[in-house]
């Protein structure tokens, strides 16, 4: 006897569409989140631009594009420019501006961390007085800046350049001003500062740097690091630096050199201390300087020829006469006062440099 065949069960089709449907929902949800987060990042970027403008740094862009979906936001600015207004006492008095121009600036933010912005700069950059030909040109291998925290209260700012070089334009020639293997600058509100009396902590480090036009003593390669605390701020509101330094002076603030170190061949120097700001805007005060390799100091400052005969008459040399015996990192050294007054920097009675007023 032949049994009747069971009717074939119909296959359910809905499971076939579950995975694509879920994927579509996730994609739509992520797209909505990206556009929402991108709007938040865009607001943060606009906030930073507004803060920069209040600080006297007005950003411009010849052509801007936005991309980065699905995980980040990229704002690319071709033909970027920064107008520097009231950044020096001379600019404040003359109401003039300097113009800094970049080939390109790329600002990147992850959609899940909108308060962390990373900017990458494409070389070269030129600086000029507004409406005038370039005064200097700057190049680098890589240049990156980052800012963390909301614009109204930044948590940390950093700038790192690999192989930066600055050259002054002199007609058809380019004169080397500064060059380094690496330059890094980090700044943040000092963690130990009182809420009512904020302070800024900044650390600058340079590796294998030369600055023949900055000072003759910097013509040979050197490594340097300085950590500074800026006391006397009333708040973190954006404003040009001359205005901020004027407020610090009025509040009796100071610039604390927590640690400074420089090494150049056989020369090793370390300094620390606190400097105030005089009513005329000049630095005022004294740093405690310890130097190992005193002969190298005289050569670096160009004083060996002038003081050579006198040095032979003084036991231990001129540096021993100006300071006291000390030890620096296991080496015999001399401790000296480095005084700042009315724009002059003196090593004992010898003027070794000059500084401009801060406001």
XYZ file of C-alpha atoms in Angstrom:
359
model
C 0.000 0.000 0.000
C 1.390 3.362 -0.990
C 1.254 6.014 1.761
C 0.179 9.507 0.812
C 3.075 11.987 0.742
C 3.006 14.593 3.489
C 2.515 18.124 2.195
C 5.869 20.004 2.057
C 6.195 22.634 4.760
C 6.562 26.194 3.576
C 9.894 27.768 4.502
C 9.615 30.914 6.548
C 11.152 33.879 4.750
C 11.273 36.416 7.589
C 14.548 35.109 9.140
C 16.260 35.858 5.846
C 15.481 39.556 6.282
C 16.348 39.812 9.998
C 20.111 40.271 9.600
C 19.887 42.851 6.787
C 17.134 44.639 8.647
C 19.145 44.821 11.844
C 22.165 45.995 9.875
C 20.037 48.693 8.241
C 18.666 49.826 11.605
C 22.173 49.949 13.083
C 23.449 51.876 10.068
C 20.575 54.359 10.292
C 21.093 54.712 14.033
C 24.844 55.215 13.669
C 24.293 57.727 10.868
C 21.918 59.688 13.073
C 24.433 59.520 15.936
C 27.275 60.624 13.619
C 25.361 63.649 12.397
C 24.411 64.532 15.981
C 27.998 64.064 17.205
C 29.339 65.925 14.173
C 27.124 68.858 15.100
C 28.566 68.738 18.637
C 32.130 68.653 17.288
C 31.322 71.473 14.894
C 30.060 73.486 17.857
C 33.294 72.807 19.754
C 35.360 73.942 16.750
C 33.266 77.114 16.445
C 33.751 77.700 20.175
C 37.518 77.405 19.823
C 37.508 79.786 16.861
C 35.540 82.320 18.894
C 37.926 81.929 21.837
C 40.920 82.361 19.540
C 39.391 85.520 18.050
C 38.911 86.983 21.539
C 42.574 86.160 22.197
C 43.633 88.151 19.137
C 44.098 85.205 16.780
C 41.526 85.347 13.981
C 41.345 82.205 11.839
C 40.412 82.259 8.170
C 40.000 79.632 5.463
C 39.980 79.974 1.684
C 38.285 76.615 1.108
C 36.783 74.281 3.743
C 35.456 70.731 3.469
C 33.936 68.364 6.060
C 34.155 64.556 5.953
C 35.136 61.589 8.118
C 31.998 59.407 8.288
C 31.484 57.003 10.013
C 33.848 57.254 13.000
C 35.269 60.751 13.056
C 34.869 64.293 11.800
C 37.521 65.906 9.604
C 37.500 69.614 8.846
C 40.034 70.388 6.133
C 41.007 74.008 5.494
C 43.040 74.813 2.394
C 44.714 78.199 2.289
C 44.418 78.664 6.056
C 45.373 81.963 7.668
C 45.654 83.378 11.178
C 45.600 87.139 11.737
C 47.620 87.951 14.869
C 46.200 91.063 16.537
C 47.484 92.690 19.762
C 49.963 89.864 20.390
C 52.842 92.276 21.121
C 53.031 95.742 22.690
C 53.927 97.181 19.282
C 50.809 95.680 17.695
C 48.646 96.981 20.534
C 50.005 100.513 20.129
C 49.883 100.639 16.331
C 46.690 98.566 15.968
C 48.516 96.562 13.291
C 48.312 92.846 12.582
C 50.622 90.087 11.439
C 49.388 87.414 9.058
C 50.352 83.764 9.416
C 49.487 81.614 6.369
C 49.504 77.808 6.098
C 49.245 75.548 3.079
C 46.586 73.462 4.841
C 45.184 72.685 8.300
C 43.291 69.465 9.062
C 41.254 69.336 12.294
C 40.173 65.850 13.401
C 37.850 64.736 16.208
C 36.428 61.324 17.057
C 32.640 61.424 17.275
C 32.717 59.865 20.762
C 35.274 62.401 22.130
C 34.126 65.788 20.752
C 36.155 67.731 23.329
C 39.477 66.416 22.005
C 40.588 68.137 18.810
C 43.759 67.284 16.898
C 45.089 69.621 14.211
C 47.693 68.694 11.612
C 49.505 71.463 9.728
C 50.917 71.164 6.215
C 54.113 73.117 5.508
C 55.176 75.710 4.641
C 53.900 78.635 6.680
C 54.761 82.276 6.115
C 54.472 85.280 8.406
C 54.134 88.863 7.248
C 52.776 92.204 8.318
C 49.258 92.630 6.962
C 49.395 93.602 3.295
C 53.185 93.209 3.081
C 55.501 90.545 1.589
C 56.480 87.616 3.869
C 59.126 88.292 6.507
C 59.889 84.663 7.324
C 59.060 81.149 6.220
C 58.685 78.083 8.446
C 58.917 74.456 7.379
C 58.641 71.136 9.238
C 58.332 67.408 8.673
C 55.242 67.014 10.851
C 53.375 69.528 13.004
C 50.494 68.574 15.248
C 48.502 70.445 17.887
C 45.855 69.149 20.274
C 43.369 70.746 22.641
C 41.411 68.875 25.297
C 38.413 70.153 27.185
C 35.641 72.611 26.382
C 36.589 76.008 24.886
C 35.385 77.880 27.975
C 37.854 75.986 30.200
C 40.653 74.165 28.363
C 42.191 71.192 30.145
C 45.350 70.777 28.081
C 46.990 72.247 24.984
C 49.948 70.724 23.130
C 52.037 71.547 20.070
C 54.678 69.169 18.661
C 56.862 69.847 15.608
C 59.354 67.466 14.045
C 62.271 69.077 12.178
C 60.986 72.669 12.380
C 63.026 75.379 10.654
C 62.496 79.144 10.565
C 64.247 81.294 7.962
C 64.160 85.069 7.616
C 63.535 86.310 4.088
C 66.192 88.820 3.042
C 65.511 89.746 -0.558
C 66.249 86.671 -2.636
C 68.002 84.956 0.288
C 66.677 82.969 3.242
C 68.692 83.400 6.456
C 68.473 80.586 9.072
C 66.935 81.842 12.316
C 66.015 78.678 14.212
C 66.115 74.951 13.569
C 65.498 71.901 15.749
C 65.135 68.152 15.539
C 62.027 68.361 17.693
C 60.086 71.052 19.528
C 57.273 70.320 21.984
C 55.144 72.730 24.009
C 52.555 71.580 26.560
C 50.277 73.787 28.641
C 47.494 73.211 31.148
C 45.899 74.772 34.226
C 48.187 74.031 37.157
C 46.589 71.160 39.121
C 47.637 72.520 42.527
C 46.316 76.052 41.917
C 43.451 77.424 44.013
C 40.119 77.796 42.250
C 40.110 81.514 43.021
C 43.720 82.056 41.913
C 44.297 79.947 38.795
C 47.751 79.326 37.377
C 49.096 78.011 34.087
C 51.767 75.331 33.821
C 53.815 75.190 30.606
C 56.669 72.926 29.529
C 58.864 73.643 26.505
C 61.388 71.124 25.201
C 63.734 71.414 22.207
C 66.120 68.781 20.882
C 69.208 69.467 18.755
C 68.240 73.091 18.221
C 70.218 76.006 16.820
C 69.297 79.682 16.874
C 72.137 81.783 15.443
C 69.922 84.835 14.938
C 68.188 84.443 18.297
C 71.513 84.772 20.145
C 75.110 84.050 19.068
C 75.433 81.670 22.017
C 72.817 79.418 20.388
C 74.698 78.918 17.114
C 75.900 75.442 18.159
C 73.328 72.620 18.637
C 71.760 72.412 22.090
C 69.061 70.542 24.005
C 66.847 72.500 26.353
C 63.860 72.129 28.629
C 62.026 74.667 30.772
C 59.024 74.221 33.064
C 57.163 77.386 34.018
C 54.284 78.258 36.350
C 52.432 81.484 35.587
C 50.868 82.903 38.774
C 48.554 85.883 39.194
C 45.788 85.113 36.709
C 42.317 86.306 37.626
C 40.549 83.869 35.288
C 40.941 81.827 32.109
C 38.904 84.143 29.916
C 40.366 84.565 26.414
C 42.398 87.736 25.884
C 45.620 88.806 24.112
C 48.830 88.030 25.995
C 49.879 91.681 26.577
C 46.538 92.269 28.302
C 46.935 89.121 30.374
C 50.494 90.052 31.404
C 49.259 93.512 32.417
C 46.640 91.919 34.679
C 49.274 89.608 36.163
C 51.514 92.589 36.914
C 48.637 94.496 38.546
C 47.833 91.454 40.690
C 51.450 91.084 41.808
C 51.797 87.828 39.902
C 55.026 86.164 38.910
C 56.618 83.792 36.436
C 58.085 80.860 38.342
C 60.869 79.002 36.547
C 60.419 75.625 38.208
C 63.214 73.999 36.241
C 65.324 75.006 33.262
C 68.106 72.932 31.755
C 70.351 73.477 28.732
C 73.139 71.294 27.371
C 75.419 72.336 24.521
C 78.530 70.252 24.003
C 80.588 70.483 27.223
C 78.323 73.227 28.551
C 75.638 72.215 31.044
C 73.437 74.816 32.726
C 70.435 74.676 35.055
C 68.380 77.532 36.457
C 65.403 78.177 38.691
C 63.719 81.026 40.483
C 60.901 83.511 40.195
C 60.546 86.627 38.041
C 58.065 89.441 38.489
C 56.803 91.944 35.945
C 57.724 95.603 36.474
C 55.320 98.472 35.844
C 57.038 99.142 32.510
C 56.334 95.566 31.366
C 59.895 94.268 31.688
C 60.844 91.130 33.577
C 62.310 91.874 36.996
C 64.089 89.555 39.379
C 66.852 87.014 39.581
C 67.339 83.372 38.688
C 69.803 81.039 40.366
C 72.015 79.727 37.561
C 74.422 76.810 37.931
C 76.905 76.196 35.121
C 79.321 73.356 34.408
C 81.834 74.050 31.660
C 82.429 77.723 32.434
C 84.910 78.196 29.604
C 82.227 77.113 27.156
C 79.938 79.817 28.564
C 82.515 82.527 27.885
C 83.041 81.247 24.354
C 79.294 80.984 23.725
C 78.748 84.562 24.866
C 81.733 85.849 22.910
C 83.426 87.096 26.086
C 86.512 84.901 26.000
C 88.530 87.337 23.883
C 87.496 90.384 25.909
C 87.952 88.795 29.333
C 90.762 86.398 28.475
C 93.623 88.495 29.925
C 91.664 89.218 33.101
C 90.678 85.565 33.387
C 94.335 84.556 33.589
C 94.882 86.951 36.498
C 92.021 85.572 38.597
C 92.468 82.165 40.273
C 89.799 79.875 38.886
C 88.936 82.276 36.064
C 86.313 84.968 35.624
C 83.379 82.616 36.227
C 84.818 81.658 39.612
C 85.119 85.343 40.481
C 81.482 86.000 39.528
C 79.994 83.003 41.330
C 80.497 80.322 43.939
C 81.708 76.726 43.599
C 78.887 74.226 43.087
C 78.130 70.780 41.673
C 75.786 70.029 38.783
C 74.913 66.438 37.874
C 78.194 65.227 39.359
C 80.342 67.855 37.622
C 82.251 70.778 39.090
C 80.234 73.905 38.456
C 79.770 77.550 39.369
C 76.597 79.065 40.863
C 75.815 82.513 39.445
C 73.031 85.096 39.711
C 71.198 85.808 36.443
C 69.502 89.183 36.890
C 66.658 90.706 34.842
C 66.153 94.477 35.028
C 64.740 97.058 32.588
C 65.188 94.795 29.576
C 68.758 93.760 30.397
C 69.875 90.260 31.351
C 73.082 90.286 33.395
C 75.442 87.510 34.372
C 77.018 89.197 37.363
C 78.030 92.655 36.083
C 78.114 91.533 32.426
C 75.075 92.156 30.209
C 74.563 89.038 28.084
C 71.135 89.642 26.484
C 68.199 92.004 26.168
C 64.462 91.328 26.453
C 61.403 93.154 25.139
C 58.589 94.328 27.448
C 55.616 92.000 27.878
C 53.072 94.819 27.489
